[in-house]
Amino acid sequence: MNKLAKFAAVGLGAVTASVVLAQPAFAVNFIRDIGDGTVRYTDDTNQMCLQADNTFGTAWVEVAVSRQSGSGSPIVIRDDNVGHPGATCRVLNVLENATYQAEYRSYWEGRSTLIRGVFHFTT
């Protein structure tokens, strides 16, 4: 292999490695079942939507979002299936590439129990 071909091969390898290593962070979009409803997060718009299941009887879901570090007041979003169809959405004022904790509660009167849980997500 001549010098020019070696130089081109090394240069192409360096460019390929830099493109692979410098990939942008992927958006974290998710839909999650939280007992008696769902929570959906869209990273591009920082929007979180909750929707209680449309079942016989009253159902509601609630999520309290806070920084995993514990700083700041939690952002609370709540949705129920009484009086309005569809989801309740809110744009979250979040930091990029930060980890958040979402504590959720959900209730359906047909079962008459409260479901609680926690999940984490990174923006």
N, C-alpha and C. Protein backbone atom coordinates (compact mmCIF):
# COMPACT_ATOMS: atom_id res chain seq x y z
N MET A 1 0.85 -1.16 0.00
CA MET A 1 0.00 0.00 0.00
C MET A 1 0.90 1.23 0.00
N ASN A 2 0.61 2.18 -0.89
CA ASN A 2 1.46 3.37 -0.95
C ASN A 2 1.09 4.34 0.17
N LYS A 3 1.92 5.40 0.34
CA LYS A 3 1.74 6.36 1.43
C LYS A 3 0.39 7.08 1.34
N LEU A 4 -0.02 7.44 0.13
CA LEU A 4 -1.28 8.17 -0.04
C LEU A 4 -2.46 7.29 0.37
N ALA A 5 -2.45 6.02 0.01
CA ALA A 5 -3.53 5.11 0.37
C ALA A 5 -3.57 4.89 1.88
N LYS A 6 -2.38 4.76 2.52
CA LYS A 6 -2.35 4.60 3.97
C LYS A 6 -2.90 5.84 4.67
N PHE A 7 -2.50 7.02 4.18
CA PHE A 7 -2.96 8.27 4.77
C PHE A 7 -4.49 8.39 4.65
N ALA A 8 -5.02 8.02 3.48
CA ALA A 8 -6.47 8.08 3.26
C ALA A 8 -7.19 7.09 4.18
N ALA A 9 -6.64 5.89 4.34
CA ALA A 9 -7.27 4.89 5.20
C ALA A 9 -7.28 5.34 6.66
N VAL A 10 -6.17 5.91 7.12
CA VAL A 10 -6.09 6.40 8.50
C VAL A 10 -7.05 7.56 8.69
N GLY A 11 -7.10 8.47 7.74
CA GLY A 11 -8.00 9.63 7.82
C GLY A 11 -9.46 9.20 7.84
N LEU A 12 -9.82 8.25 6.99
CA LEU A 12 -11.19 7.75 6.96
C LEU A 12 -11.55 7.07 8.28
N GLY A 13 -10.63 6.33 8.84
CA GLY A 13 -10.87 5.68 10.15
C GLY A 13 -11.07 6.71 11.25
N ALA A 14 -10.29 7.77 11.24
CA ALA A 14 -10.41 8.82 12.26
C ALA A 14 -11.75 9.54 12.12
N VAL A 15 -12.19 9.82 10.90
CA VAL A 15 -13.47 10.49 10.68
C VAL A 15 -14.61 9.58 11.13
N THR A 16 -14.54 8.31 10.78
CA THR A 16 -15.58 7.36 11.19
C THR A 16 -15.66 7.27 12.70
N ALA A 17 -14.53 7.18 13.38
CA ALA A 17 -14.51 7.09 14.84
C ALA A 17 -15.08 8.35 15.47
N SER A 18 -14.76 9.52 14.92
CA SER A 18 -15.27 10.76 15.51
C SER A 18 -16.77 10.89 15.31
N VAL A 19 -17.30 10.42 14.20
CA VAL A 19 -18.75 10.47 13.98
C VAL A 19 -19.46 9.51 14.92
N VAL A 20 -18.91 8.31 15.11
CA VAL A 20 -19.52 7.33 16.00
C VAL A 20 -19.47 7.81 17.44
N LEU A 21 -18.35 8.38 17.88
CA LEU A 21 -18.21 8.82 19.26
C LEU A 21 -18.97 10.11 19.56
N ALA A 22 -19.25 10.93 18.57
CA ALA A 22 -19.88 12.23 18.79
C ALA A 22 -21.36 12.23 18.46
N GLN A 23 -22.02 11.10 18.61
CA GLN A 23 -23.46 11.04 18.34
C GLN A 23 -24.20 11.90 19.36
N PRO A 24 -25.24 12.61 18.94
CA PRO A 24 -26.01 13.41 19.88
C PRO A 24 -26.78 12.51 20.85
N ALA A 25 -27.13 13.07 21.99
CA ALA A 25 -27.93 12.31 22.96
C ALA A 25 -29.31 12.07 22.36
N PHE A 26 -29.83 10.89 22.56
CA PHE A 26 -31.15 10.55 22.03
C PHE A 26 -32.23 11.09 22.95
N ALA A 27 -33.30 11.54 22.36
CA ALA A 27 -34.44 12.03 23.12
C ALA A 27 -35.05 10.88 23.91
N VAL A 28 -35.50 11.18 25.10
CA VAL A 28 -36.10 10.18 25.97
C VAL A 28 -37.61 10.38 25.92
N ASN A 29 -38.28 9.66 25.04
CA ASN A 29 -39.73 9.68 24.96
C ASN A 29 -40.22 8.36 25.52
N PHE A 30 -41.29 8.39 26.31
CA PHE A 30 -41.81 7.13 26.82
C PHE A 30 -43.30 7.22 27.08
N ILE A 31 -43.92 6.06 27.08
CA ILE A 31 -45.29 5.88 27.54
C ILE A 31 -45.22 4.77 28.57
N ARG A 32 -45.80 5.01 29.73
CA ARG A 32 -45.68 4.06 30.83
C ARG A 32 -47.03 3.84 31.49
N ASP A 33 -47.33 2.59 31.76
CA ASP A 33 -48.55 2.23 32.48
C ASP A 33 -48.30 2.48 33.96
N ILE A 34 -49.21 3.21 34.60
CA ILE A 34 -49.06 3.48 36.04
C ILE A 34 -50.31 3.03 36.80
N GLY A 35 -50.67 1.80 36.59
CA GLY A 35 -51.81 1.24 37.32
C GLY A 35 -53.13 1.49 36.63
N ASP A 36 -53.78 2.58 36.99
CA ASP A 36 -55.11 2.89 36.45
C ASP A 36 -55.06 3.99 35.41
N GLY A 37 -53.95 4.08 34.70
CA GLY A 37 -53.79 5.08 33.65
C GLY A 37 -52.40 5.00 33.06
N THR A 38 -52.07 6.01 32.28
CA THR A 38 -50.76 6.06 31.63
C THR A 38 -50.14 7.44 31.80
N VAL A 39 -48.82 7.47 31.70
CA VAL A 39 -48.07 8.72 31.67
C VAL A 39 -47.23 8.68 30.39
N ARG A 40 -47.20 9.81 29.69
CA ARG A 40 -46.44 9.93 28.44
C ARG A 40 -45.54 11.15 28.57
N TYR A 41 -44.27 11.00 28.16
CA TYR A 41 -43.33 12.13 28.20
C TYR A 41 -42.71 12.29 26.82
N THR A 42 -42.70 13.53 26.34
CA THR A 42 -42.09 13.86 25.05
C THR A 42 -40.92 14.79 25.32
N ASP A 43 -39.71 14.31 25.07
CA ASP A 43 -38.49 15.05 25.41
C ASP A 43 -38.34 16.33 24.60
N ASP A 44 -38.70 16.30 23.32
CA ASP A 44 -38.52 17.49 22.47
C ASP A 44 -39.25 18.71 23.02
N THR A 45 -40.41 18.49 23.61
CA THR A 45 -41.23 19.60 24.13
C THR A 45 -41.27 19.64 25.65
N ASN A 46 -40.62 18.69 26.31
CA ASN A 46 -40.65 18.57 27.78
C ASN A 46 -42.07 18.48 28.31
N GLN A 47 -42.94 17.84 27.54
CA GLN A 47 -44.34 17.74 27.93
C GLN A 47 -44.64 16.37 28.54
N MET A 48 -45.30 16.40 29.69
CA MET A 48 -45.75 15.17 30.33
C MET A 48 -47.27 15.18 30.35
N CYS A 49 -47.87 14.05 29.93
CA CYS A 49 -49.32 13.91 29.89
C CYS A 49 -49.72 12.69 30.70
N LEU A 50 -50.78 12.83 31.47
CA LEU A 50 -51.36 11.74 32.24
C LEU A 50 -52.77 11.50 31.74
N GLN A 51 -53.15 10.24 31.70
CA GLN A 51 -54.52 9.92 31.33
C GLN A 51 -55.01 8.75 32.17
N ALA A 52 -56.06 9.03 32.94
CA ALA A 52 -56.70 7.97 33.73
C ALA A 52 -57.45 7.06 32.77
N ASP A 53 -57.51 5.78 33.12
CA ASP A 53 -58.25 4.82 32.30
C ASP A 53 -59.72 5.22 32.23
N ASN A 54 -60.31 5.06 31.07
CA ASN A 54 -61.72 5.34 30.88
C ASN A 54 -62.49 4.07 31.20
N THR A 55 -62.77 3.88 32.48
CA THR A 55 -63.41 2.65 32.95
C THR A 55 -64.75 2.98 33.59
N PHE A 56 -65.45 1.94 33.99
CA PHE A 56 -66.68 2.11 34.76
C PHE A 56 -66.29 2.60 36.15
N GLY A 57 -66.82 3.72 36.57
CA GLY A 57 -66.48 4.28 37.87
C GLY A 57 -65.33 5.25 37.77
N THR A 58 -65.08 5.93 38.87
CA THR A 58 -64.04 6.95 38.92
C THR A 58 -62.65 6.33 38.95
N ALA A 59 -61.77 6.91 38.14
CA ALA A 59 -60.35 6.55 38.16
C ALA A 59 -59.55 7.84 38.09
N TRP A 60 -58.41 7.87 38.77
CA TRP A 60 -57.52 9.02 38.66
C TRP A 60 -56.06 8.56 38.78
N VAL A 61 -55.19 9.39 38.21
CA VAL A 61 -53.76 9.16 38.29
C VAL A 61 -53.09 10.49 38.64
N GLU A 62 -51.99 10.38 39.36
CA GLU A 62 -51.26 11.58 39.78
C GLU A 62 -49.77 11.27 39.78
N VAL A 63 -48.97 12.22 39.29
CA VAL A 63 -47.52 12.06 39.28
C VAL A 63 -46.89 13.31 39.88
N ALA A 64 -45.92 13.11 40.77
CA ALA A 64 -45.13 14.20 41.33
C ALA A 64 -43.70 14.03 40.81
N VAL A 65 -43.25 14.98 40.00
CA VAL A 65 -41.93 14.90 39.36
C VAL A 65 -40.97 15.82 40.10
N SER A 66 -39.80 15.28 40.47
CA SER A 66 -38.78 16.10 41.13
C SER A 66 -37.40 15.64 40.67
N ARG A 67 -36.43 16.54 40.84
CA ARG A 67 -35.05 16.18 40.50
C ARG A 67 -34.61 15.07 41.43
N GLN A 68 -33.88 14.13 40.91
CA GLN A 68 -33.41 13.02 41.73
C GLN A 68 -32.51 13.53 42.85
N SER A 69 -31.85 14.65 42.62
CA SER A 69 -30.99 15.23 43.65
C SER A 69 -31.79 15.78 44.82
N GLY A 70 -33.11 15.92 44.64
CA GLY A 70 -33.97 16.37 45.73
C GLY A 70 -34.14 17.87 45.81
N SER A 71 -33.51 18.63 44.92
CA SER A 71 -33.63 20.08 44.98
C SER A 71 -34.91 20.55 44.28
N GLY A 72 -35.52 21.58 44.82
CA GLY A 72 -36.72 22.15 44.23
C GLY A 72 -37.99 21.44 44.66
N SER A 73 -39.10 22.12 44.43
CA SER A 73 -40.42 21.55 44.75
C SER A 73 -40.87 20.62 43.64
N PRO A 74 -41.59 19.56 43.99
CA PRO A 74 -42.07 18.66 42.93
C PRO A 74 -43.16 19.33 42.09
N ILE A 75 -43.24 18.89 40.84
CA ILE A 75 -44.29 19.32 39.93
C ILE A 75 -45.34 18.23 39.95
N VAL A 76 -46.58 18.59 40.30
CA VAL A 76 -47.64 17.59 40.44
C VAL A 76 -48.63 17.74 39.29
N ILE A 77 -48.92 16.62 38.65
CA ILE A 77 -49.89 16.57 37.55
C ILE A 77 -50.92 15.51 37.93
N ARG A 78 -52.19 15.81 37.70
CA ARG A 78 -53.26 14.87 38.06
C ARG A 78 -54.30 14.84 36.95
N ASP A 79 -54.82 13.65 36.68
CA ASP A 79 -55.89 13.49 35.69
C ASP A 79 -56.92 12.52 36.24
N ASP A 80 -58.19 12.76 35.91
CA ASP A 80 -59.23 11.80 36.27
C ASP A 80 -60.14 11.59 35.08
N ASN A 81 -60.98 10.57 35.15
CA ASN A 81 -61.86 10.24 34.03
C ASN A 81 -63.26 10.81 34.21
N VAL A 82 -63.42 11.75 35.13
CA VAL A 82 -64.73 12.34 35.39
C VAL A 82 -64.80 13.73 34.74
N GLY A 83 -65.78 13.92 33.89
CA GLY A 83 -66.03 15.25 33.34
C GLY A 83 -65.22 15.65 32.13
N HIS A 84 -64.20 14.92 31.77
CA HIS A 84 -63.46 15.28 30.55
C HIS A 84 -62.77 14.04 29.97
N PRO A 85 -62.86 13.90 28.68
CA PRO A 85 -62.09 12.82 28.03
C PRO A 85 -60.66 13.30 27.76
N GLY A 86 -59.81 12.39 27.49
CA GLY A 86 -58.45 12.77 27.10
C GLY A 86 -57.52 12.94 28.28
N ALA A 87 -56.35 13.47 27.98
CA ALA A 87 -55.26 13.57 28.96
C ALA A 87 -55.13 14.97 29.52
N THR A 88 -54.44 15.05 30.65
CA THR A 88 -54.03 16.33 31.22
C THR A 88 -52.54 16.44 30.98
N CYS A 89 -52.12 17.52 30.33
CA CYS A 89 -50.71 17.68 29.95
C CYS A 89 -50.12 18.93 30.58
N ARG A 90 -48.82 18.87 30.79
CA ARG A 90 -48.12 20.03 31.33
C ARG A 90 -46.69 20.03 30.80
N VAL A 91 -46.21 21.22 30.44
CA VAL A 91 -44.82 21.36 30.02
C VAL A 91 -43.99 21.51 31.29
N LEU A 92 -42.98 20.66 31.42
CA LEU A 92 -42.13 20.68 32.61
C LEU A 92 -40.92 21.57 32.38
N ASN A 93 -40.59 22.38 33.34
CA ASN A 93 -39.39 23.20 33.28
C ASN A 93 -38.24 22.35 33.83
N VAL A 94 -37.60 21.58 32.95
CA VAL A 94 -36.57 20.63 33.36
C VAL A 94 -35.23 20.98 32.75
N LEU A 95 -34.18 20.52 33.38
CA LEU A 95 -32.83 20.68 32.86
C LEU A 95 -32.54 19.53 31.90
N GLU A 96 -31.80 19.82 30.85
CA GLU A 96 -31.42 18.76 29.91
C GLU A 96 -30.36 17.87 30.54
N ASN A 97 -30.42 16.59 30.19
CA ASN A 97 -29.48 15.58 30.67
C ASN A 97 -29.46 15.48 32.20
N ALA A 98 -30.61 15.68 32.81
CA ALA A 98 -30.74 15.54 34.26
C ALA A 98 -31.69 14.38 34.54
N THR A 99 -31.49 13.73 35.67
CA THR A 99 -32.34 12.60 36.05
C THR A 99 -33.43 13.08 37.00
N TYR A 100 -34.65 12.64 36.71
CA TYR A 100 -35.82 13.01 37.51
C TYR A 100 -36.48 11.77 38.08
N GLN A 101 -37.15 11.98 39.18
CA GLN A 101 -37.91 10.91 39.84
C GLN A 101 -39.39 11.25 39.71
N ALA A 102 -40.18 10.27 39.33
CA ALA A 102 -41.63 10.44 39.23
C ALA A 102 -42.29 9.48 40.22
N GLU A 103 -42.93 10.04 41.24
CA GLU A 103 -43.69 9.24 42.18
C GLU A 103 -45.14 9.28 41.72
N TYR A 104 -45.73 8.11 41.53
CA TYR A 104 -47.11 8.09 41.04
C TYR A 104 -48.04 7.40 42.01
N ARG A 105 -49.31 7.80 41.88
CA ARG A 105 -50.40 7.17 42.60
C ARG A 105 -51.54 7.02 41.62
N SER A 106 -52.28 5.94 41.71
CA SER A 106 -53.46 5.77 40.86
C SER A 106 -54.55 5.07 41.65
N TYR A 107 -55.78 5.35 41.25
CA TYR A 107 -56.92 4.82 41.99
C TYR A 107 -58.06 4.53 41.02
N TRP A 108 -58.74 3.44 41.27
CA TRP A 108 -59.97 3.10 40.55
C TRP A 108 -60.97 2.62 41.58
N GLU A 109 -62.16 3.24 41.59
CA GLU A 109 -63.14 2.90 42.63
C GLU A 109 -63.66 1.48 42.52
N GLY A 110 -63.59 0.87 41.35
CA GLY A 110 -64.04 -0.51 41.19
C GLY A 110 -63.21 -1.49 41.99
N ARG A 111 -61.96 -1.14 42.24
CA ARG A 111 -61.06 -1.98 43.04
C ARG A 111 -60.92 -1.41 44.45
N SER A 112 -61.14 -0.12 44.56
CA SER A 112 -61.10 0.60 45.84
C SER A 112 -59.74 0.48 46.53
N THR A 113 -58.67 0.50 45.73
CA THR A 113 -57.31 0.47 46.29
C THR A 113 -56.46 1.52 45.59
N LEU A 114 -55.44 1.96 46.27
CA LEU A 114 -54.50 2.94 45.76
C LEU A 114 -53.22 2.21 45.34
N ILE A 115 -52.75 2.48 44.14
CA ILE A 115 -51.50 1.90 43.65
C ILE A 115 -50.45 3.01 43.70
N ARG A 116 -49.29 2.69 44.24
CA ARG A 116 -48.18 3.66 44.32
C ARG A 116 -46.94 3.07 43.67
N GLY A 117 -46.10 3.96 43.16
CA GLY A 117 -44.84 3.51 42.60
C GLY A 117 -43.93 4.67 42.28
N VAL A 118 -42.72 4.36 41.85
CA VAL A 118 -41.72 5.35 41.50
C VAL A 118 -40.97 4.87 40.27
N PHE A 119 -40.67 5.79 39.37
CA PHE A 119 -39.76 5.48 38.27
C PHE A 119 -38.88 6.68 38.02
N HIS A 120 -37.78 6.47 37.33
CA HIS A 120 -36.82 7.53 37.03
C HIS A 120 -36.69 7.69 35.53
N PHE A 121 -36.39 8.90 35.10
CA PHE A 121 -36.14 9.15 33.68
C PHE A 121 -35.13 10.29 33.55
N THR A 122 -34.42 10.30 32.44
CA THR A 122 -33.42 11.32 32.16
C THR A 122 -33.86 12.11 30.95
N THR A 123 -33.79 13.43 31.07
CA THR A 123 -34.21 14.31 29.98
C THR A 123 -33.10 14.50 28.98
